[in-house]
């Protein structure tokens, strides 16, 4: 009888590592394909030429003038209209058509109409905080970009989700496209879309809607599919057509799920809209990016807080709207008489305040007092200086420990191994973890990375990704196991994890930069903070989902707490742990790339450099392609590994 498959795989992994280390020791530093900072390959120069051709074609090509140009003009017109209506001066008026008082009244009334009075109160307080922090115009601009992108997503995503729910062919055709869109890190969208749409509001909206579309499509399709077949059969027995069944049965019953999809779409849109500041997208991303580049931690913190407030406001309001939709569906009515009276009275008050804001300057321009932003920024700057001085030894020791014990050795192993040997090692791990399919996909992705001319930079990005993922998984295992075994811990920690998941990734850079200045470790800290919540929740749910019968049997056998965790719960929750590793890795990769803004280096730095230096645009675009290939490769290896361990 041969050795068990798991034992054979263990020997194969060991042999692969042995060959890898031996090859690295003998051939270290040869054929690493390292490229200088300003050095360009033929592919990069060709991409620069493509950029120049695109710029020239904007004035001569029918496609660019009337198709791309038409789309850009339409989006710019819509965004400009809402900006002049709500946030920017509407010439010849020195103020918007509707001043701050009218905007607050209208959005508060809308929150009550969609959700409930608690959501209206949250929106009211949030809007006042935007102005008091000194970011009224930027906040409303970000809301406009997010809302326009989400509206287009709804117009495209709902029919697409319905189509996927009703057609297996559509599902088979569109699922790989949605997978690709969700696997691509946010940074990878910027350069190619800037190539087509230039920089500005149109490019920001298109980038945002493409990034935010997949969750809405998937969740809509899921909601339509999960309508009970018996309900559909009953409606068909009454002679309803497919269109009537969709309109009167499936959509009403899937309403709550669809609103959850809109919620996820909106959060993704907000996240991307802040990053789109790098392509001159309007909104709060602009002051955050400027503050990060000038190392102004106080300003970055205040504008980051405004983004967090907006994220919480949008998340809680759409969640409350979802819960209200479910409650109304169960009750079979759209609210009582009292609610309609309040809606009518509130609408009348809102219209009066809109008129006042159009008439009086004090109601049009947000007042300069109270000014919460300046003292908060100054206080944060002083606190940061004190923390840096007080904790300098601790933070530097931690940074040096991780850098010299983990980052530098692993980077040397990945980046200093000859490219052909490193490629073979990656393919071997892909096969051992997931089988032939991820190996084939990895081979294609590695060829793409090789073609970009950025192999060495990709290996450096892979280094920071793996180090951050390792820290994420270790942290998630400790906290997730604790939450899964202790209901009180779960009750206390889960709201914090939910709140952390609400925060757009841009904001995580601020505290990391404050504590550790610009370095690769700073990007890793931000990536860990971004990846830990999702991985922890998945592991906690996996531990809690272990069969109570198995747990009781283990207890009856006299196992200790550690034996219960290591020999029963973790092995039986292995699929959840692998899934947590997959999701944590993807979250980390997207954040590590954004970490190029704070000294993270690697591909993320090249993407940023491509926007700031015209001669490096091609190199930055190639970096975006490499990021996408790396993300797809890691995602497929992790997914197939999760499926294999799940079956086991």
Coordinates of C-alpha atoms in Angstrom, one line a residue:
X1 CA 0.0 0.0 0.0
X2 CA 1.4 3.4 -1.0
X3 CA 1.7 6.4 1.3
X4 CA -1.4 8.5 1.9
X5 CA -1.9 11.5 -0.6
X6 CA -1.4 14.0 2.2
X7 CA 1.9 12.4 3.2
X8 CA 3.1 12.4 -0.5
X9 CA 2.1 16.0 -0.8
X10 CA 4.1 16.9 2.3
X11 CA 7.2 15.2 0.9
X12 CA 6.7 16.9 -2.4
X13 CA 6.4 20.3 -0.7
X14 CA 9.6 19.6 1.3
X15 CA 11.5 18.6 -1.9
X16 CA 10.3 21.7 -3.7
X17 CA 11.5 23.9 -0.8
X18 CA 14.9 22.1 -0.7
X19 CA 15.5 22.5 -4.4
X20 CA 14.4 26.2 -4.2
X21 CA 16.8 27.0 -1.4
X22 CA 19.6 25.1 -3.0
X23 CA 19.1 26.9 -6.3
X24 CA 18.9 30.3 -4.5
X25 CA 22.1 29.6 -2.6
X26 CA 24.0 28.6 -5.8
X27 CA 22.5 31.2 -8.3
X28 CA 21.5 34.1 -6.0
X29 CA 21.4 37.4 -7.8
X30 CA 21.6 36.1 -11.3
X31 CA 18.8 36.4 -14.0
X32 CA 16.6 38.4 -11.6
X33 CA 15.4 40.8 -14.3
X34 CA 15.8 43.8 -12.0
X35 CA 15.0 47.1 -13.6
X36 CA 16.2 50.5 -12.6
X37 CA 13.7 53.2 -11.4
X38 CA 13.8 55.3 -14.6
X39 CA 14.7 52.4 -16.9
X40 CA 12.1 51.4 -19.5
X41 CA 11.7 48.2 -21.5
X42 CA 10.5 48.2 -25.1
X43 CA 7.0 47.3 -23.8
X44 CA 6.9 50.3 -21.5
X45 CA 8.0 52.6 -24.4
X46 CA 5.3 51.0 -26.6
X47 CA 2.7 51.8 -23.9
X48 CA 3.9 55.4 -23.8
X49 CA 3.4 55.5 -27.5
X50 CA -0.1 54.0 -27.1
X51 CA -0.8 56.8 -24.6
X52 CA 0.4 59.4 -27.1
X53 CA -1.7 57.8 -29.9
X54 CA -4.8 57.9 -27.6
X55 CA -4.2 61.5 -26.8
X56 CA -3.9 62.3 -30.6
X57 CA -7.0 60.2 -31.4
X58 CA -9.2 62.2 -29.0
X59 CA -9.3 64.9 -31.6
X60 CA -9.4 62.8 -34.8
X61 CA -11.0 59.4 -34.1
X62 CA -14.7 59.0 -34.5
X63 CA -14.8 56.4 -31.7
X64 CA -13.0 58.7 -29.2
X65 CA -14.8 61.8 -30.3
X66 CA -18.4 60.5 -30.4
X67 CA -18.4 57.3 -28.3
X68 CA -15.8 57.7 -25.5
X69 CA -16.2 61.5 -25.8
X70 CA -19.9 61.3 -25.7
X71 CA -19.8 59.1 -22.6
X72 CA -17.3 61.4 -20.9
X73 CA -19.3 64.5 -21.8
X74 CA -22.5 63.0 -20.5
X75 CA -21.0 61.9 -17.2
X76 CA -19.2 65.2 -16.8
X77 CA -22.4 67.1 -17.5
X78 CA -24.3 65.1 -14.9
X79 CA -21.6 65.4 -12.2
X80 CA -21.2 69.2 -12.9
X81 CA -25.0 69.6 -12.8
X82 CA -25.2 68.1 -9.3
X83 CA -22.1 69.9 -8.1
X84 CA -23.5 73.3 -9.2
X85 CA -26.8 72.2 -7.6
X86 CA -25.4 71.1 -4.2
X87 CA -21.7 71.9 -3.7
X88 CA -19.9 74.2 -6.2
X89 CA -20.7 77.8 -7.2
X90 CA -23.3 77.9 -10.1
X91 CA -22.2 80.8 -12.3
X92 CA -23.2 83.6 -12.0
X93 CA -24.2 82.7 -8.5
X94 CA -21.2 82.6 -6.1
X95 CA -22.8 79.7 -4.3
X96 CA -24.6 76.5 -5.3
X97 CA -28.2 76.5 -6.4
X98 CA -29.1 74.8 -3.1
X99 CA -27.1 75.9 -0.1
X100 CA -25.9 73.7 2.8
X101 CA -29.1 74.1 4.8
X102 CA -31.3 72.9 2.0
X103 CA -28.9 70.0 1.3
X104 CA -29.0 68.9 4.9
X105 CA -32.9 69.1 4.9
X106 CA -33.3 67.2 1.7
X107 CA -30.9 64.4 2.5
X108 CA -32.3 64.0 6.0
X109 CA -35.8 63.8 4.6
X110 CA -34.7 61.2 2.0
X111 CA -33.0 59.1 4.7
X112 CA -36.3 59.0 6.7
X113 CA -38.3 58.2 3.5
X114 CA -35.9 55.3 2.7
X115 CA -35.2 54.0 6.2
X116 CA -36.4 55.4 9.5
X117 CA -35.9 58.2 11.9
X118 CA -32.6 56.8 13.3
X119 CA -31.1 56.9 9.8
X120 CA -32.4 60.4 9.3
X121 CA -30.8 61.5 12.6
X122 CA -27.5 59.8 11.5
X123 CA -27.5 61.6 8.2
X124 CA -28.3 64.9 9.8
X125 CA -25.5 64.7 12.3
X126 CA -23.0 63.3 9.6
X127 CA -23.7 66.2 7.3
X128 CA -23.2 68.8 10.0
X129 CA -19.9 67.1 10.9
X130 CA -18.7 67.3 7.3
X131 CA -19.1 71.0 7.4
X132 CA -17.7 71.4 10.9
X133 CA -14.6 69.5 10.0
X134 CA -14.0 71.9 7.1
X135 CA -14.8 69.5 4.3
X136 CA -18.3 70.3 3.2
X137 CA -17.7 70.8 -0.5
X138 CA -15.3 67.8 -0.8
X139 CA -17.8 65.6 1.2
X140 CA -20.8 66.5 -1.1
X141 CA -18.6 66.0 -4.2
X142 CA -17.6 62.5 -3.0
X143 CA -21.3 61.8 -2.3
X144 CA -22.2 62.9 -5.9
X145 CA -19.5 60.8 -7.6
X146 CA -20.6 57.8 -5.4
X147 CA -24.3 58.3 -6.1
X148 CA -23.8 58.8 -9.9
X149 CA -21.7 55.6 -10.1
X150 CA -24.2 53.6 -8.0
X151 CA -27.1 54.8 -10.0
X152 CA -25.4 53.6 -13.3
X153 CA -24.6 50.4 -11.5
X154 CA -28.2 49.9 -10.6
X155 CA -29.3 50.5 -14.2
X156 CA -26.8 48.0 -15.6
X157 CA -26.5 45.6 -12.6
X158 CA -30.2 44.8 -11.9
X159 CA -31.0 43.6 -15.4
X160 CA -27.7 41.8 -15.6
X161 CA -28.3 40.0 -12.3
X162 CA -31.9 39.1 -13.3
X163 CA -30.5 37.7 -16.6
X164 CA -27.9 35.6 -14.8
X165 CA -30.6 34.3 -12.4
X166 CA -32.8 33.2 -15.3
X167 CA -30.1 31.9 -17.7
X168 CA -27.4 29.3 -17.1
X169 CA -25.6 30.4 -20.3
X170 CA -25.5 34.0 -19.1
X171 CA -24.1 32.8 -15.7
X172 CA -21.4 30.7 -17.4
X173 CA -20.4 33.6 -19.6
X174 CA -20.5 36.4 -17.1
X175 CA -19.1 34.7 -14.0
X176 CA -15.4 34.7 -15.2
X177 CA -15.8 38.4 -16.1
X178 CA -17.1 39.3 -12.6
X179 CA -14.4 37.1 -11.1
X180 CA -11.8 39.1 -12.9
X181 CA -13.4 42.5 -12.0
X182 CA -13.5 41.5 -8.3
X183 CA -9.9 40.0 -8.3
X184 CA -8.3 43.1 -9.8
X185 CA -6.9 45.4 -7.0
X186 CA -8.4 48.8 -7.1
X187 CA -5.2 50.5 -8.3
X188 CA -5.1 48.3 -11.4
X189 CA -8.2 50.1 -12.8
X190 CA -6.8 53.6 -12.7
X191 CA -4.2 53.6 -15.6
X192 CA -6.2 51.9 -18.4
X193 CA -9.3 53.9 -17.7
X194 CA -7.4 57.1 -17.5
X195 CA -6.0 56.1 -20.9
X196 CA -9.5 56.0 -22.4
X197 CA -11.3 58.8 -20.4
X198 CA -8.4 61.0 -19.4
X199 CA -8.5 62.3 -15.9
X200 CA -11.3 64.0 -14.1
X201 CA -14.9 63.3 -13.0
X202 CA -15.8 61.1 -15.9
X203 CA -12.9 58.8 -15.5
X204 CA -13.5 58.7 -11.7
X205 CA -17.1 57.7 -12.2
X206 CA -16.4 55.0 -14.8
X207 CA -13.6 53.5 -12.6
X208 CA -15.9 53.5 -9.6
X209 CA -18.9 51.9 -11.3
X210 CA -16.8 49.1 -12.9
X211 CA -15.3 48.3 -9.5
X212 CA -18.6 48.5 -7.7
X213 CA -20.7 46.6 -10.3
X214 CA -19.9 42.9 -9.5
X215 CA -21.3 42.8 -5.9
X216 CA -24.7 44.2 -7.1
X217 CA -24.9 41.8 -10.1
X218 CA -24.0 38.7 -8.0
X219 CA -26.2 39.5 -5.0
X220 CA -29.2 40.4 -7.3
X221 CA -28.8 37.1 -9.1
X222 CA -28.6 35.3 -5.8
X223 CA -31.7 37.0 -4.5
X224 CA -33.8 36.1 -7.6
X225 CA -32.5 32.5 -7.5
X226 CA -33.4 32.0 -3.9
X227 CA -37.1 32.8 -4.3
X228 CA -38.9 29.6 -3.2
X229 CA -39.7 27.3 -6.3
X230 CA -43.1 26.5 -4.7
X231 CA -44.0 30.2 -4.8
X232 CA -43.1 30.4 -8.4
X233 CA -45.0 27.3 -9.3
X234 CA -48.1 28.6 -7.5
X235 CA -47.9 31.9 -9.4
X236 CA -47.5 30.1 -12.7
X237 CA -50.5 27.8 -11.9
X238 CA -52.5 31.1 -11.8
X239 CA -51.5 31.8 -15.4
X240 CA -48.8 34.5 -14.8
X241 CA -46.3 35.1 -17.6
X242 CA -42.5 35.1 -16.9
X243 CA -42.5 38.9 -16.9
X244 CA -45.4 39.0 -14.5
X245 CA -43.8 36.4 -12.2
X246 CA -40.6 38.5 -12.2
X247 CA -42.4 41.8 -11.5
X248 CA -45.0 40.6 -9.0
X249 CA -43.2 37.6 -7.3
X250 CA -39.4 37.4 -7.7
X251 CA -38.5 41.1 -7.4
X252 CA -40.7 41.8 -4.4
X253 CA -39.5 38.7 -2.6
X254 CA -35.9 39.4 -3.4
X255 CA -36.2 43.1 -2.5
X256 CA -34.3 42.9 0.7
X257 CA -31.4 40.9 -0.9
X258 CA -31.2 43.4 -3.7
X259 CA -31.0 46.3 -1.3
X260 CA -28.1 44.4 0.4
X261 CA -26.5 44.3 -3.0
X262 CA -27.0 48.0 -3.4
X263 CA -25.4 48.4 0.0
X264 CA -22.3 46.4 -1.0
X265 CA -22.2 48.3 -4.3
X266 CA -22.3 51.6 -2.5
X267 CA -19.5 50.7 -0.1
X268 CA -17.3 49.5 -2.9
X269 CA -18.1 52.7 -4.9
X270 CA -17.2 54.9 -1.9
X271 CA -13.9 53.0 -1.5
X272 CA -13.0 53.4 -5.2
X273 CA -14.2 57.0 -5.4
X274 CA -11.7 58.0 -2.7
X275 CA -8.8 56.2 -4.6
X276 CA -10.0 57.9 -7.9
X277 CA -8.6 61.1 -6.5
X278 CA -5.3 59.9 -8.1
X279 CA -6.9 60.5 -11.5
X280 CA -8.3 63.9 -10.4
X281 CA -11.7 62.5 -9.2
X282 CA -13.5 65.1 -7.0
X283 CA -14.1 64.5 -3.3
X284 CA -12.5 63.7 0.0
X285 CA -9.8 61.5 -1.6
X286 CA -8.0 64.7 -2.8
X287 CA -7.2 66.1 0.6
X288 CA -6.2 62.6 1.9
X289 CA -3.8 62.0 -1.0
X290 CA -2.3 65.5 -0.7
X291 CA -1.9 65.2 3.1
X292 CA -0.3 61.7 2.7
X293 CA 2.2 63.0 0.1
X294 CA 3.2 66.0 2.3
X295 CA 3.2 63.8 5.5
X296 CA 0.6 66.1 7.1
X297 CA -0.9 63.5 9.5
X298 CA -3.3 66.0 11.1
X299 CA -5.0 67.0 7.8
X300 CA -5.0 63.4 6.6
X301 CA -6.6 62.3 9.8
X302 CA -9.4 64.9 9.7
X303 CA -10.2 64.2 6.0
X304 CA -10.0 60.4 6.7
X305 CA -12.4 60.8 9.6
X306 CA -14.9 62.5 7.2
X307 CA -14.6 59.5 4.9
X308 CA -15.2 57.1 7.8
X309 CA -18.3 59.1 8.8
X310 CA -19.6 59.0 5.3
X311 CA -19.0 55.2 5.0
X312 CA -20.8 54.6 8.3
X313 CA -23.7 56.9 7.2
X314 CA -24.2 55.2 3.9
X315 CA -23.7 51.7 5.3
X316 CA -26.2 52.1 8.2
X317 CA -28.8 53.9 6.1
X318 CA -28.8 51.3 3.3
X319 CA -28.9 48.5 5.9
X320 CA -31.8 50.1 7.6
X321 CA -33.5 50.5 4.2
X322 CA -33.0 46.8 3.7
X323 CA -34.5 45.9 7.0
X324 CA -37.5 48.2 6.4
X325 CA -38.1 46.6 3.0
X326 CA -38.2 43.2 4.6
X327 CA -40.6 44.4 7.4
X328 CA -42.9 46.0 4.8
X329 CA -42.9 42.9 2.7
X330 CA -43.9 40.8 5.7
X331 CA -46.6 43.3 6.7
X332 CA -47.9 43.7 3.2
X333 CA -48.1 47.5 3.4
X334 CA -45.8 50.5 2.9
X335 CA -46.1 52.2 6.3
X336 CA -48.8 53.6 8.5
X337 CA -50.7 56.8 8.3
X338 CA -48.5 58.5 10.9
X339 CA -45.4 57.8 8.7
X340 CA -47.1 59.4 5.7
X341 CA -48.1 62.4 7.7
X342 CA -44.5 62.8 8.9
X343 CA -43.2 62.4 5.4
X344 CA -45.5 65.0 4.0
X345 CA -44.7 67.5 6.8
X346 CA -41.0 66.8 6.6
X347 CA -41.0 67.2 2.8
X348 CA -42.8 70.6 3.2
X349 CA -40.2 71.8 5.8
X350 CA -37.4 70.6 3.5
X351 CA -38.7 72.6 0.6
X352 CA -39.0 75.7 2.7
X353 CA -35.4 75.3 3.9
X354 CA -34.3 74.8 0.3
X355 CA -35.9 78.1 -0.6
X356 CA -34.2 79.8 2.4
X357 CA -30.8 78.3 1.3
X358 CA -31.3 79.8 -2.2
X359 CA -32.2 83.2 -0.8
X360 CA -29.9 83.9 2.1
X361 CA -26.1 83.7 2.0
X362 CA -25.8 82.4 5.6
X363 CA -27.9 79.4 4.6
X364 CA -26.0 78.9 1.4
X365 CA -22.3 78.9 2.6
X366 CA -21.6 76.5 5.5
X367 CA -20.6 78.7 8.5
X368 CA -17.0 78.9 9.6
X369 CA -18.0 78.2 13.2
X370 CA -17.9 75.8 14.9
X371 CA -14.6 74.8 13.4
X372 CA -13.8 71.3 14.6
X373 CA -11.3 70.5 11.9
X374 CA -8.5 72.9 12.7
X375 CA -8.2 72.1 16.4
X376 CA -8.6 68.3 15.7
X377 CA -5.9 68.5 13.0
X378 CA -3.5 70.4 15.4
X379 CA -4.3 68.0 18.2
X380 CA -3.6 65.0 16.1
X381 CA -0.3 66.5 14.8
X382 CA 0.8 67.2 18.4
X383 CA -0.3 63.7 19.5
X384 CA 1.5 62.1 16.6
X385 CA 4.7 64.0 17.4
X386 CA 4.4 62.9 21.0
X387 CA 3.7 59.3 20.1
X388 CA 6.6 59.2 17.6
X389 CA 8.9 60.6 20.2
X390 CA 7.7 58.4 23.1
X391 CA 7.3 55.2 21.1
X392 CA 10.1 55.7 18.7
X393 CA 12.2 52.9 20.2
X394 CA 9.2 50.5 20.3
X395 CA 8.0 51.3 16.8
X396 CA 11.5 51.2 15.3
X397 CA 12.3 47.9 17.1
X398 CA 9.1 46.4 15.8
X399 CA 9.7 47.7 12.3
X400 CA 13.3 46.5 12.3
X401 CA 12.3 43.1 13.7
X402 CA 9.7 42.4 11.0
X403 CA 11.9 43.9 8.3
X404 CA 15.1 42.0 9.1
X405 CA 13.5 38.8 10.3
X406 CA 10.8 38.4 7.7
X407 CA 10.7 40.9 4.9
X408 CA 14.4 41.1 3.9
X409 CA 15.0 37.3 4.0
X410 CA 11.8 36.5 2.1
X411 CA 12.4 39.3 -0.4
X412 CA 15.9 38.0 -1.1
X413 CA 14.5 34.5 -1.5
X414 CA 11.8 35.6 -4.0
X415 CA 13.5 38.5 -5.8
X416 CA 17.1 37.2 -5.9
X417 CA 16.2 33.7 -7.2
X418 CA 16.6 33.4 -11.0
X419 CA 13.3 34.2 -12.6
X420 CA 13.0 30.8 -14.3
X421 CA 13.6 28.9 -11.1
X422 CA 11.2 31.1 -9.1
X423 CA 8.6 30.5 -11.8
X424 CA 9.0 26.8 -11.6
X425 CA 8.7 26.9 -7.8
X426 CA 5.4 28.9 -8.0
X427 CA 4.0 26.4 -10.5
X428 CA 5.0 23.5 -8.3
X429 CA 3.3 25.1 -5.3
X430 CA 0.2 25.8 -7.4
X431 CA 0.0 22.2 -8.5
X432 CA 0.6 20.8 -4.9
X433 CA -2.0 23.1 -3.4
X434 CA -4.7 23.1 -6.0
X435 CA -4.0 20.8 -8.9
X436 CA -3.6 21.2 -12.7
X437 CA -6.1 24.0 -13.3
X438 CA -4.5 26.6 -11.0
X439 CA -1.1 25.5 -12.4
X440 CA -2.2 26.3 -15.9
X441 CA -3.7 29.7 -14.9
X442 CA -0.6 30.5 -12.9
X443 CA 1.6 29.7 -16.0
X444 CA -0.4 32.2 -18.0
X445 CA -0.2 34.8 -15.3
X446 CA 3.6 34.3 -14.9
X447 CA 4.0 34.8 -18.6
X448 CA 2.0 38.0 -18.5
X449 CA 4.2 39.3 -15.5
X450 CA 7.3 38.3 -17.4
X451 CA 6.0 40.2 -20.5
X452 CA 5.5 43.4 -18.5
X453 CA 9.2 43.5 -17.7
X454 CA 8.5 43.9 -14.0
X455 CA 9.3 40.4 -12.7
X456 CA 11.6 41.7 -9.9
X457 CA 9.1 44.4 -8.7
X458 CA 6.3 41.8 -8.8
X459 CA 8.4 39.5 -6.5
X460 CA 8.9 42.4 -4.1
X461 CA 5.2 43.0 -4.0
X462 CA 4.6 39.3 -3.5
X463 CA 7.0 39.5 -0.6
X464 CA 5.1 42.2 1.3
X465 CA 1.8 40.4 0.4
X466 CA 2.9 37.1 1.9
X467 CA 4.4 38.7 5.0
X468 CA 1.2 40.7 5.6
X469 CA -1.0 37.7 4.9
X470 CA 1.0 35.5 7.4
X471 CA 0.4 38.2 10.1
X472 CA -3.3 38.4 9.1
X473 CA -3.8 34.7 9.4
X474 CA -2.0 34.3 12.7
X475 CA -3.9 37.2 14.2
X476 CA -7.2 36.0 12.7
X477 CA -6.6 32.5 14.1
X478 CA -6.0 33.8 17.6
X479 CA -9.0 36.2 17.7
X480 CA -11.3 34.0 15.5
X481 CA -10.8 30.9 17.6
X482 CA -11.5 33.0 20.7
X483 CA -14.7 34.4 19.2
X484 CA -15.8 31.0 17.9
X485 CA -15.5 29.5 21.4
X486 CA -16.7 32.4 23.5
X487 CA -20.0 34.0 22.8
X488 CA -19.2 37.1 24.9
X489 CA -16.0 37.7 23.0
X490 CA -17.9 37.4 19.7
X491 CA -20.5 39.9 20.9
X492 CA -17.8 42.4 22.0
X493 CA -15.5 42.0 19.0
X494 CA -17.8 41.5 16.0
X495 CA -19.2 45.1 16.0
X496 CA -15.6 46.4 15.9
X497 CA -14.7 44.1 13.0
X498 CA -17.9 45.3 11.2
X499 CA -16.9 48.9 11.7
X500 CA -13.3 48.2 10.4
X501 CA -14.8 46.6 7.3
X502 CA -16.8 49.7 6.7
X503 CA -13.7 51.9 6.5
X504 CA -12.4 52.6 2.9
X505 CA -8.8 51.3 2.5
X506 CA -7.3 54.7 1.8
X507 CA -8.0 55.7 5.4
X508 CA -5.9 52.8 6.9
X509 CA -2.8 54.5 5.6
X510 CA -3.1 57.4 7.9
X511 CA -2.5 55.8 11.3
X512 CA 0.1 53.5 9.9
X513 CA 2.0 56.4 8.4
X514 CA 1.7 58.3 11.7
X515 CA 3.3 55.5 13.7
X516 CA 5.9 54.1 11.3
X517 CA 6.6 56.9 8.8
X518 CA 7.2 55.9 5.1
X519 CA 8.5 52.3 4.7
X520 CA 7.5 48.9 3.4
X521 CA 6.5 48.0 7.0
X522 CA 4.0 50.9 7.0
X523 CA 2.2 49.4 3.9
X524 CA 2.2 46.0 5.7
X525 CA 0.6 47.5 8.9
X526 CA -2.1 49.1 6.8
X527 CA -2.7 45.8 4.9
X528 CA -2.9 43.8 8.1
X529 CA -5.5 46.2 9.6
X530 CA -7.5 46.0 6.3
X531 CA -7.3 42.2 6.0
X532 CA -7.8 41.0 9.6
X533 CA -11.5 41.7 10.0
X534 CA -12.8 39.5 7.1
X535 CA -10.3 36.7 7.9
X536 CA -11.2 36.8 11.6
X537 CA -15.0 36.6 11.0
X538 CA -14.6 33.7 8.6
X539 CA -12.5 31.7 11.1
X540 CA -14.9 32.5 14.0
X541 CA -17.9 31.3 11.9
X542 CA -16.0 28.2 10.9
X543 CA -15.1 27.3 14.5
X544 CA -18.7 28.0 15.6
X545 CA -20.0 25.8 12.7
X546 CA -18.1 22.7 13.9
X547 CA -20.6 19.9 14.8
X548 CA -21.7 20.1 18.5
X549 CA -21.8 16.3 18.5
X550 CA -18.0 16.1 17.7
X551 CA -17.2 18.7 20.3
X552 CA -19.3 16.9 23.0
X553 CA -17.6 13.6 22.1
X554 CA -14.2 15.2 22.4
X555 CA -15.1 16.7 25.8
X556 CA -16.4 13.3 27.0
X557 CA -13.0 11.8 26.0
X558 CA -11.3 14.3 28.4
X559 CA -9.6 16.6 25.9
X560 CA -8.0 19.8 27.2
X561 CA -9.0 23.2 25.7
X562 CA -5.8 23.2 23.6
X563 CA -6.4 19.7 22.3
X564 CA -10.0 20.6 21.5
X565 CA -8.8 23.6 19.4
X566 CA -5.8 21.8 17.7
X567 CA -7.2 18.3 17.2
X568 CA -11.0 18.9 16.7
X569 CA -12.1 22.4 15.9
X570 CA -9.4 23.7 13.6
X571 CA -9.1 20.5 11.6
X572 CA -12.9 20.4 11.1
X573 CA -12.9 24.1 10.3
X574 CA -10.0 23.7 7.8
X575 CA -12.1 24.8 4.8
X576 CA -13.0 28.1 6.6
X577 CA -9.4 28.7 7.5
X578 CA -8.3 28.2 3.9
X579 CA -11.1 30.5 2.7
X580 CA -10.1 33.1 5.3
X581 CA -6.5 32.8 3.9
X582 CA -7.9 33.4 0.4
X583 CA -9.9 36.5 1.3
X584 CA -7.2 37.8 3.6
X585 CA -4.7 37.5 0.9
X586 CA -6.8 39.4 -1.7
X587 CA -7.6 42.2 0.8
X588 CA -3.9 42.4 1.7
X589 CA -2.8 42.5 -2.0
X590 CA -5.2 45.4 -2.7
X591 CA -3.9 47.3 0.3
X592 CA -0.2 46.5 -0.3
X593 CA -0.5 48.1 -3.7
X594 CA -2.1 51.2 -2.3
X595 CA 0.8 51.2 0.2
X596 CA 2.9 52.5 -2.7
X597 CA 1.7 56.0 -1.5
X598 CA 3.5 55.6 1.8
X599 CA 6.8 54.0 0.8
X600 CA 5.5 50.5 0.1
X601 CA 7.6 50.2 -3.0
X602 CA 7.0 47.5 -5.6
X603 CA 4.3 47.7 -8.2
X604 CA 2.2 50.1 -6.2
X605 CA 4.9 52.7 -6.3
X606 CA 5.2 52.3 -10.1
X607 CA 1.5 52.9 -10.6
X608 CA 1.7 56.1 -8.6
X609 CA 4.8 57.2 -10.4
X610 CA 3.1 56.6 -13.7
X611 CA 0.5 59.2 -12.9
X612 CA 3.0 61.8 -11.6
X613 CA 5.7 61.4 -14.3
X614 CA 4.7 61.4 -17.9
X615 CA 7.7 59.3 -19.1
X616 CA 6.8 56.6 -16.6
X617 CA 3.2 56.2 -17.6
X618 CA 3.9 53.1 -19.6
X619 CA 5.8 51.5 -16.7
X620 CA 2.9 52.4 -14.4
X621 CA 0.4 50.8 -16.8
X622 CA 2.5 47.7 -17.1
X623 CA 2.6 47.6 -13.2
X624 CA -1.2 47.6 -13.2
X625 CA -1.2 44.7 -15.6
X626 CA 1.3 42.8 -13.4
X627 CA -0.8 43.5 -10.3
X628 CA -3.9 42.1 -12.0
X629 CA -2.0 38.9 -13.1
X630 CA -0.5 38.5 -9.6
X631 CA -4.0 38.9 -8.1
X632 CA -5.6 36.4 -10.4
X633 CA -2.8 33.9 -9.8
X634 CA -3.0 34.1 -6.0
X635 CA -6.8 34.0 -6.0
X636 CA -7.0 30.9 -8.2
X637 CA -4.4 29.0 -6.2
X638 CA -6.2 29.9 -2.9
X639 CA -9.6 29.1 -4.3
X640 CA -8.7 25.7 -5.7
X641 CA -6.8 25.0 -2.4
X642 CA -9.9 25.9 -0.5
X643 CA -12.1 23.6 -2.6
X644 CA -9.6 20.7 -2.2
X645 CA -9.5 21.1 1.6
X646 CA -13.2 21.6 1.7
X647 CA -13.7 18.3 0.0
X648 CA -11.2 16.7 2.4

